[in-house]
Backbone as XML, in Angstrom:
<?xml version="1.0"?>
<chain id="A" units="angstrom">
  <residue number="1" name="VAL">
    <atom name="N" x="111.451" y="131.687" z="-0.464"/>
    <atom name="CA" x="111.917" y="130.379" z="-0.033"/>
    <atom name="C" x="111.470" y="130.164" z="1.406"/>
  </residue>
  <residue number="2" name="SER">
    <atom name="N" x="110.851" y="129.039" z="1.685"/>
    <atom name="CA" x="110.433" y="128.716" z="3.053"/>
    <atom name="C" x="111.521" y="127.907" z="3.757"/>
  </residue>
  <residue number="3" name="LEU">
    <atom name="N" x="111.452" y="127.865" z="5.076"/>
    <atom name="CA" x="112.419" y="127.070" z="5.837"/>
    <atom name="C" x="112.331" y="125.597" z="5.483"/>
  </residue>
  <residue number="4" name="ILE">
    <atom name="N" x="111.136" y="125.124" z="5.194"/>
    <atom name="CA" x="110.963" y="123.715" z="4.823"/>
    <atom name="C" x="111.704" y="123.423" z="3.511"/>
  </residue>
  <residue number="5" name="GLU">
    <atom name="N" x="111.630" y="124.351" z="2.572"/>
    <atom name="CA" x="112.315" y="124.162" z="1.279"/>
    <atom name="C" x="113.839" y="124.153" z="1.436"/>
  </residue>
  <residue number="6" name="LEU">
    <atom name="N" x="114.353" y="124.827" z="2.468"/>
    <atom name="CA" x="115.797" y="124.853" z="2.696"/>
    <atom name="C" x="116.307" y="123.548" z="3.281"/>
  </residue>
  <residue number="7" name="ASP">
    <atom name="N" x="115.395" y="122.701" z="3.794"/>
    <atom name="CA" x="115.747" y="121.389" z="4.351"/>
    <atom name="C" x="116.886" y="121.500" z="5.381"/>
  </residue>
  <residue number="8" name="ILE">
    <atom name="N" x="116.657" y="122.328" z="6.414"/>
    <atom name="CA" x="117.691" y="122.539" z="7.427"/>
    <atom name="C" x="117.434" y="121.755" z="8.709"/>
  </residue>
  <residue number="9" name="GLY">
    <atom name="N" x="116.612" y="120.737" z="8.651"/>
    <atom name="CA" x="116.391" y="119.890" z="9.827"/>
    <atom name="C" x="115.497" y="120.533" z="10.875"/>
  </residue>
  <residue number="10" name="ILE">
    <atom name="N" x="114.358" y="121.003" z="10.469"/>
    <atom name="CA" x="113.425" y="121.655" z="11.378"/>
    <atom name="C" x="112.815" y="120.630" z="12.327"/>
  </residue>
  <residue number="11" name="ASP">
    <atom name="N" x="112.765" y="120.973" z="13.606"/>
    <atom name="CA" x="112.123" y="120.115" z="14.604"/>
    <atom name="C" x="110.615" y="120.282" z="14.462"/>
  </residue>
  <residue number="12" name="ARG">
    <atom name="N" x="109.931" y="119.242" z="14.084"/>
    <atom name="CA" x="108.495" y="119.329" z="13.811"/>
    <atom name="C" x="107.623" y="118.933" z="15.003"/>
  </residue>
  <residue number="13" name="LYS">
    <atom name="N" x="108.265" y="118.655" z="16.147"/>
    <atom name="CA" x="107.476" y="118.309" z="17.332"/>
    <atom name="C" x="106.678" y="119.524" z="17.789"/>
  </residue>
  <residue number="14" name="LYS">
    <atom name="N" x="105.475" y="119.276" z="18.309"/>
    <atom name="CA" x="104.658" y="120.365" z="18.825"/>
    <atom name="C" x="105.340" y="120.969" z="20.044"/>
  </residue>
  <residue number="15" name="TRP">
    <atom name="N" x="105.346" y="122.280" z="20.124"/>
    <atom name="CA" x="106.010" y="122.991" z="21.211"/>
    <atom name="C" x="104.972" y="123.492" z="22.204"/>
  </residue>
  <residue number="16" name="TYR">
    <atom name="N" x="105.268" y="123.316" z="23.482"/>
    <atom name="CA" x="104.391" y="123.786" z="24.553"/>
    <atom name="C" x="105.180" y="124.712" z="25.460"/>
  </residue>
  <residue number="17" name="SER">
    <atom name="N" x="104.670" y="125.921" z="25.657"/>
    <atom name="CA" x="105.332" y="126.795" z="26.619"/>
    <atom name="C" x="105.059" y="126.247" z="28.017"/>
  </residue>
  <residue number="18" name="HIS">
    <atom name="N" x="105.962" y="126.509" z="28.956"/>
    <atom name="CA" x="105.784" y="126.000" z="30.306"/>
    <atom name="C" x="106.589" y="126.838" z="31.288"/>
  </residue>
  <residue number="19" name="ILE">
    <atom name="N" x="106.269" y="126.677" z="32.529"/>
    <atom name="CA" x="107.009" y="127.327" z="33.605"/>
    <atom name="C" x="107.497" y="126.232" z="34.540"/>
  </residue>
  <residue number="20" name="THR">
    <atom name="N" x="108.786" y="126.231" z="34.808"/>
    <atom name="CA" x="109.348" y="125.297" z="35.776"/>
    <atom name="C" x="109.407" y="126.010" z="37.114"/>
  </residue>
  <residue number="21" name="ILE">
    <atom name="N" x="108.705" y="125.486" z="38.105"/>
    <atom name="CA" x="108.663" y="126.101" z="39.425"/>
    <atom name="C" x="109.912" y="125.745" z="40.222"/>
  </residue>
  <residue number="22" name="GLY">
    <atom name="N" x="110.411" y="124.561" z="40.051"/>
    <atom name="CA" x="111.610" y="124.140" z="40.773"/>
    <atom name="C" x="112.151" y="122.861" z="40.173"/>
  </residue>
  <residue number="23" name="ARG">
    <atom name="N" x="113.361" y="122.521" z="40.569"/>
    <atom name="CA" x="113.994" y="121.294" z="40.097"/>
    <atom name="C" x="114.552" y="120.531" z="41.282"/>
  </residue>
  <residue number="24" name="VAL">
    <atom name="N" x="114.528" y="119.213" z="41.182"/>
    <atom name="CA" x="115.130" y="118.344" z="42.192"/>
    <atom name="C" x="116.360" y="117.727" z="41.558"/>
  </residue>
  <residue number="25" name="LYS">
    <atom name="N" x="117.525" y="118.053" z="42.086"/>
    <atom name="CA" x="118.766" y="117.518" z="41.519"/>
    <atom name="C" x="119.083" y="116.133" z="42.070"/>
  </residue>
  <residue number="26" name="ASP">
    <atom name="N" x="118.681" y="115.862" z="43.314"/>
    <atom name="CA" x="118.966" y="114.569" z="43.942"/>
    <atom name="C" x="117.767" y="113.641" z="43.710"/>
  </residue>
  <residue number="27" name="GLN">
    <atom name="N" x="117.893" y="112.739" z="42.744"/>
    <atom name="CA" x="116.788" y="111.855" z="42.383"/>
    <atom name="C" x="116.391" y="110.917" z="43.525"/>
  </residue>
  <residue number="28" name="GLN">
    <atom name="N" x="117.285" y="110.693" z="44.497"/>
    <atom name="CA" x="116.958" y="109.830" z="45.635"/>
    <atom name="C" x="115.789" y="110.402" z="46.431"/>
  </residue>
  <residue number="29" name="ILE">
    <atom name="N" x="115.662" y="111.724" z="46.461"/>
    <atom name="CA" x="114.562" y="112.359" z="47.192"/>
    <atom name="C" x="113.227" y="111.906" z="46.629"/>
  </residue>
  <residue number="30" name="LEU">
    <atom name="N" x="113.145" y="111.772" z="45.312"/>
    <atom name="CA" x="111.886" y="111.387" z="44.676"/>
    <atom name="C" x="111.519" y="109.934" z="44.952"/>
  </residue>
  <residue number="31" name="LYS">
    <atom name="N" x="112.474" y="109.119" z="45.389"/>
    <atom name="CA" x="112.210" y="107.710" z="45.634"/>
    <atom name="C" x="111.654" y="107.455" z="47.028"/>
  </residue>
  <residue number="32" name="LEU">
    <atom name="N" x="111.609" y="108.480" z="47.865"/>
    <atom name="CA" x="111.053" y="108.307" z="49.202"/>
    <atom name="C" x="109.559" y="108.024" z="49.103"/>
  </residue>
  <residue number="33" name="SER">
    <atom name="N" x="109.073" y="107.090" z="49.893"/>
    <atom name="CA" x="107.670" y="106.687" z="49.780"/>
    <atom name="C" x="106.702" y="107.774" z="50.240"/>
  </residue>
  <residue number="34" name="ASN">
    <atom name="N" x="107.098" y="108.624" z="51.165"/>
    <atom name="CA" x="106.202" y="109.659" z="51.678"/>
    <atom name="C" x="106.595" y="111.048" z="51.184"/>
  </residue>
  <residue number="35" name="PHE">
    <atom name="N" x="107.129" y="111.143" z="49.982"/>
    <atom name="CA" x="107.568" y="112.430" z="49.456"/>
    <atom name="C" x="106.368" y="113.337" z="49.253"/>
  </residue>
  <residue number="36" name="LYS">
    <atom name="N" x="106.357" y="114.487" z="49.929"/>
    <atom name="CA" x="105.273" y="115.457" z="49.806"/>
    <atom name="C" x="105.880" y="116.857" z="49.752"/>
  </residue>
  <residue number="37" name="VAL">
    <atom name="N" x="105.190" y="117.744" z="49.091"/>
    <atom name="CA" x="105.617" y="119.138" z="49.042"/>
    <atom name="C" x="104.564" y="119.954" z="49.775"/>
  </residue>
  <residue number="38" name="ASP">
    <atom name="N" x="104.986" y="120.703" z="50.782"/>
    <atom name="CA" x="104.086" y="121.560" z="51.543"/>
    <atom name="C" x="104.359" y="123.005" z="51.158"/>
  </residue>
  <residue number="39" name="ILE">
    <atom name="N" x="103.399" y="123.638" z="50.500"/>
    <atom name="CA" x="103.624" y="125.010" z="50.045"/>
    <atom name="C" x="103.036" y="126.048" z="50.994"/>
  </residue>
  <residue number="40" name="LYS">
    <atom name="N" x="102.512" y="125.632" z="52.140"/>
    <atom name="CA" x="101.998" y="126.596" z="53.110"/>
    <atom name="C" x="103.151" y="127.475" z="53.578"/>
  </residue>
  <residue number="41" name="GLY">
    <atom name="N" x="102.932" y="128.758" z="53.554"/>
    <atom name="CA" x="103.968" y="129.679" z="53.983"/>
    <atom name="C" x="105.068" y="129.890" z="52.961"/>
  </residue>
  <residue number="42" name="PHE">
    <atom name="N" x="104.903" y="129.326" z="51.800"/>
    <atom name="CA" x="105.894" y="129.474" z="50.731"/>
    <atom name="C" x="105.793" y="130.888" z="50.168"/>
  </residue>
  <residue number="43" name="LYS">
    <atom name="N" x="106.882" y="131.645" z="50.208"/>
    <atom name="CA" x="106.871" y="133.018" z="49.735"/>
    <atom name="C" x="107.966" y="133.208" z="48.687"/>
  </residue>
  <residue number="44" name="VAL">
    <atom name="N" x="107.580" y="133.751" z="47.554"/>
    <atom name="CA" x="108.540" y="134.021" z="46.489"/>
    <atom name="C" x="109.140" y="135.394" z="46.726"/>
  </residue>
  <residue number="45" name="LYS">
    <atom name="N" x="110.456" y="135.453" z="46.838"/>
    <atom name="CA" x="111.156" y="136.722" z="47.046"/>
    <atom name="C" x="111.826" y="137.212" z="45.775"/>
  </residue>
  <residue number="46" name="SER">
    <atom name="N" x="112.077" y="136.280" z="44.864"/>
    <atom name="CA" x="112.692" y="136.641" z="43.590"/>
    <atom name="C" x="112.495" y="135.492" z="42.610"/>
  </residue>
  <residue number="47" name="PHE">
    <atom name="N" x="112.712" y="135.775" z="41.349"/>
    <atom name="CA" x="112.731" y="134.696" z="40.360"/>
    <atom name="C" x="113.648" y="135.092" z="39.215"/>
  </residue>
  <residue number="48" name="GLU">
    <atom name="N" x="114.069" y="134.079" z="38.475"/>
    <atom name="CA" x="114.960" y="134.296" z="37.349"/>
    <atom name="C" x="114.316" y="133.782" z="36.071"/>
  </residue>
  <residue number="49" name="LEU">
    <atom name="N" x="114.421" y="134.567" z="35.031"/>
    <atom name="CA" x="113.953" y="134.164" z="33.717"/>
    <atom name="C" x="115.122" y="133.477" z="33.027"/>
  </residue>
  <residue number="50" name="MET">
    <atom name="N" x="114.929" y="132.211" z="32.689"/>
    <atom name="CA" x="116.005" y="131.400" z="32.127"/>
    <atom name="C" x="115.641" y="130.938" z="30.713"/>
  </residue>
  <residue number="51" name="GLU">
    <atom name="N" x="116.662" y="130.700" z="29.933"/>
    <atom name="CA" x="116.515" y="130.104" z="28.608"/>
    <atom name="C" x="117.265" y="128.776" z="28.633"/>
  </residue>
  <residue number="52" name="SER">
    <atom name="N" x="116.649" y="127.735" z="28.108"/>
    <atom name="CA" x="117.350" y="126.459" z="28.030"/>
    <atom name="C" x="117.485" y="126.049" z="26.569"/>
  </residue>
  <residue number="53" name="THR">
    <atom name="N" x="118.652" y="125.538" z="26.252"/>
    <atom name="CA" x="118.929" y="125.038" z="24.909"/>
    <atom name="C" x="119.313" y="123.575" z="25.054"/>
  </residue>
  <residue number="54" name="LEU">
    <atom name="N" x="118.552" y="122.707" z="24.404"/>
    <atom name="CA" x="118.836" y="121.279" z="24.489"/>
    <atom name="C" x="119.980" y="120.922" z="23.545"/>
  </residue>
  <residue number="55" name="THR">
    <atom name="N" x="120.947" y="120.187" z="24.073"/>
    <atom name="CA" x="122.087" y="119.722" z="23.277"/>
    <atom name="C" x="122.190" y="118.206" z="23.443"/>
  </residue>
  <residue number="56" name="PRO">
    <atom name="N" x="122.973" y="117.537" z="22.631"/>
    <atom name="CA" x="123.115" y="116.083" z="22.778"/>
    <atom name="C" x="123.653" y="115.657" z="24.149"/>
  </residue>
  <residue number="57" name="THR">
    <atom name="N" x="124.356" y="116.547" z="24.835"/>
    <atom name="CA" x="124.908" y="116.203" z="26.153"/>
    <atom name="C" x="124.055" y="116.718" z="27.301"/>
  </residue>
  <residue number="58" name="GLY">
    <atom name="N" x="122.914" y="117.314" z="27.003"/>
    <atom name="CA" x="122.020" y="117.825" z="28.043"/>
    <atom name="C" x="121.685" y="119.287" z="27.795"/>
  </residue>
  <residue number="59" name="ALA">
    <atom name="N" x="120.845" y="119.828" z="28.669"/>
    <atom name="CA" x="120.406" y="121.214" z="28.512"/>
    <atom name="C" x="121.497" y="122.188" z="28.954"/>
  </residue>
  <residue number="60" name="VAL">
    <atom name="N" x="121.561" y="123.302" z="28.240"/>
    <atom name="CA" x="122.447" y="124.405" z="28.608"/>
    <atom name="C" x="121.542" y="125.561" z="29.006"/>
  </residue>
  <residue number="61" name="TYR">
    <atom name="N" x="121.754" y="126.104" z="30.205"/>
    <atom name="CA" x="120.889" y="127.153" z="30.733"/>
    <atom name="C" x="121.581" y="128.506" z="30.696"/>
  </residue>
  <residue number="62" name="LYS">
    <atom name="N" x="120.809" y="129.544" z="30.372"/>
    <atom name="CA" x="121.318" y="130.914" z="30.320"/>
    <atom name="C" x="120.335" y="131.818" z="31.050"/>
  </residue>
  <residue number="63" name="ARG">
    <atom name="N" x="120.830" y="132.605" z="32.005"/>
    <atom name="CA" x="119.967" y="133.539" z="32.730"/>
    <atom name="C" x="119.697" y="134.744" z="31.831"/>
  </residue>
  <residue number="64" name="ILE">
    <atom name="N" x="118.415" y="135.040" z="31.609"/>
    <atom name="CA" x="118.014" y="136.185" z="30.805"/>
    <atom name="C" x="117.899" y="137.426" z="31.686"/>
  </residue>
  <residue number="65" name="ASP">
    <atom name="N" x="117.265" y="137.269" z="32.855"/>
    <atom name="CA" x="117.110" y="138.386" z="33.780"/>
    <atom name="C" x="116.733" y="137.868" z="35.153"/>
  </residue>
  <residue number="66" name="SER">
    <atom name="N" x="116.943" y="138.686" z="36.174"/>
    <atom name="CA" x="116.569" y="138.350" z="37.557"/>
    <atom name="C" x="115.616" y="139.417" z="38.063"/>
  </residue>
  <residue number="67" name="TYR">
    <atom name="N" x="114.646" y="138.989" z="38.869"/>
    <atom name="CA" x="113.622" y="139.900" z="39.375"/>
    <atom name="C" x="113.507" y="139.717" z="40.893"/>
  </residue>
  <residue number="68" name="LYS">
    <atom name="N" x="113.612" y="140.793" z="41.623"/>
    <atom name="CA" x="113.388" y="140.788" z="43.073"/>
    <atom name="C" x="111.971" y="141.279" z="43.304"/>
  </residue>
  <residue number="69" name="LEU">
    <atom name="N" x="111.232" y="140.615" z="44.161"/>
    <atom name="CA" x="109.840" y="140.990" z="44.421"/>
    <atom name="C" x="109.713" y="141.691" z="45.755"/>
  </residue>
</chain>
């Protein structure tokens, strides 16, 4: 039996893996006319591997692991 035959509501949209480098929570920042990101001198000291699950009320995030560099 295949998943399609079970008719369980499979999401058929094409999936693309991606990496989110950062998020802007304050949308007003994006409305500034001279908004620029300067990455000179930007140093990564750690990062977190996250999982996101989309729900009708928004994404739910779960930390999988943390890495110190």
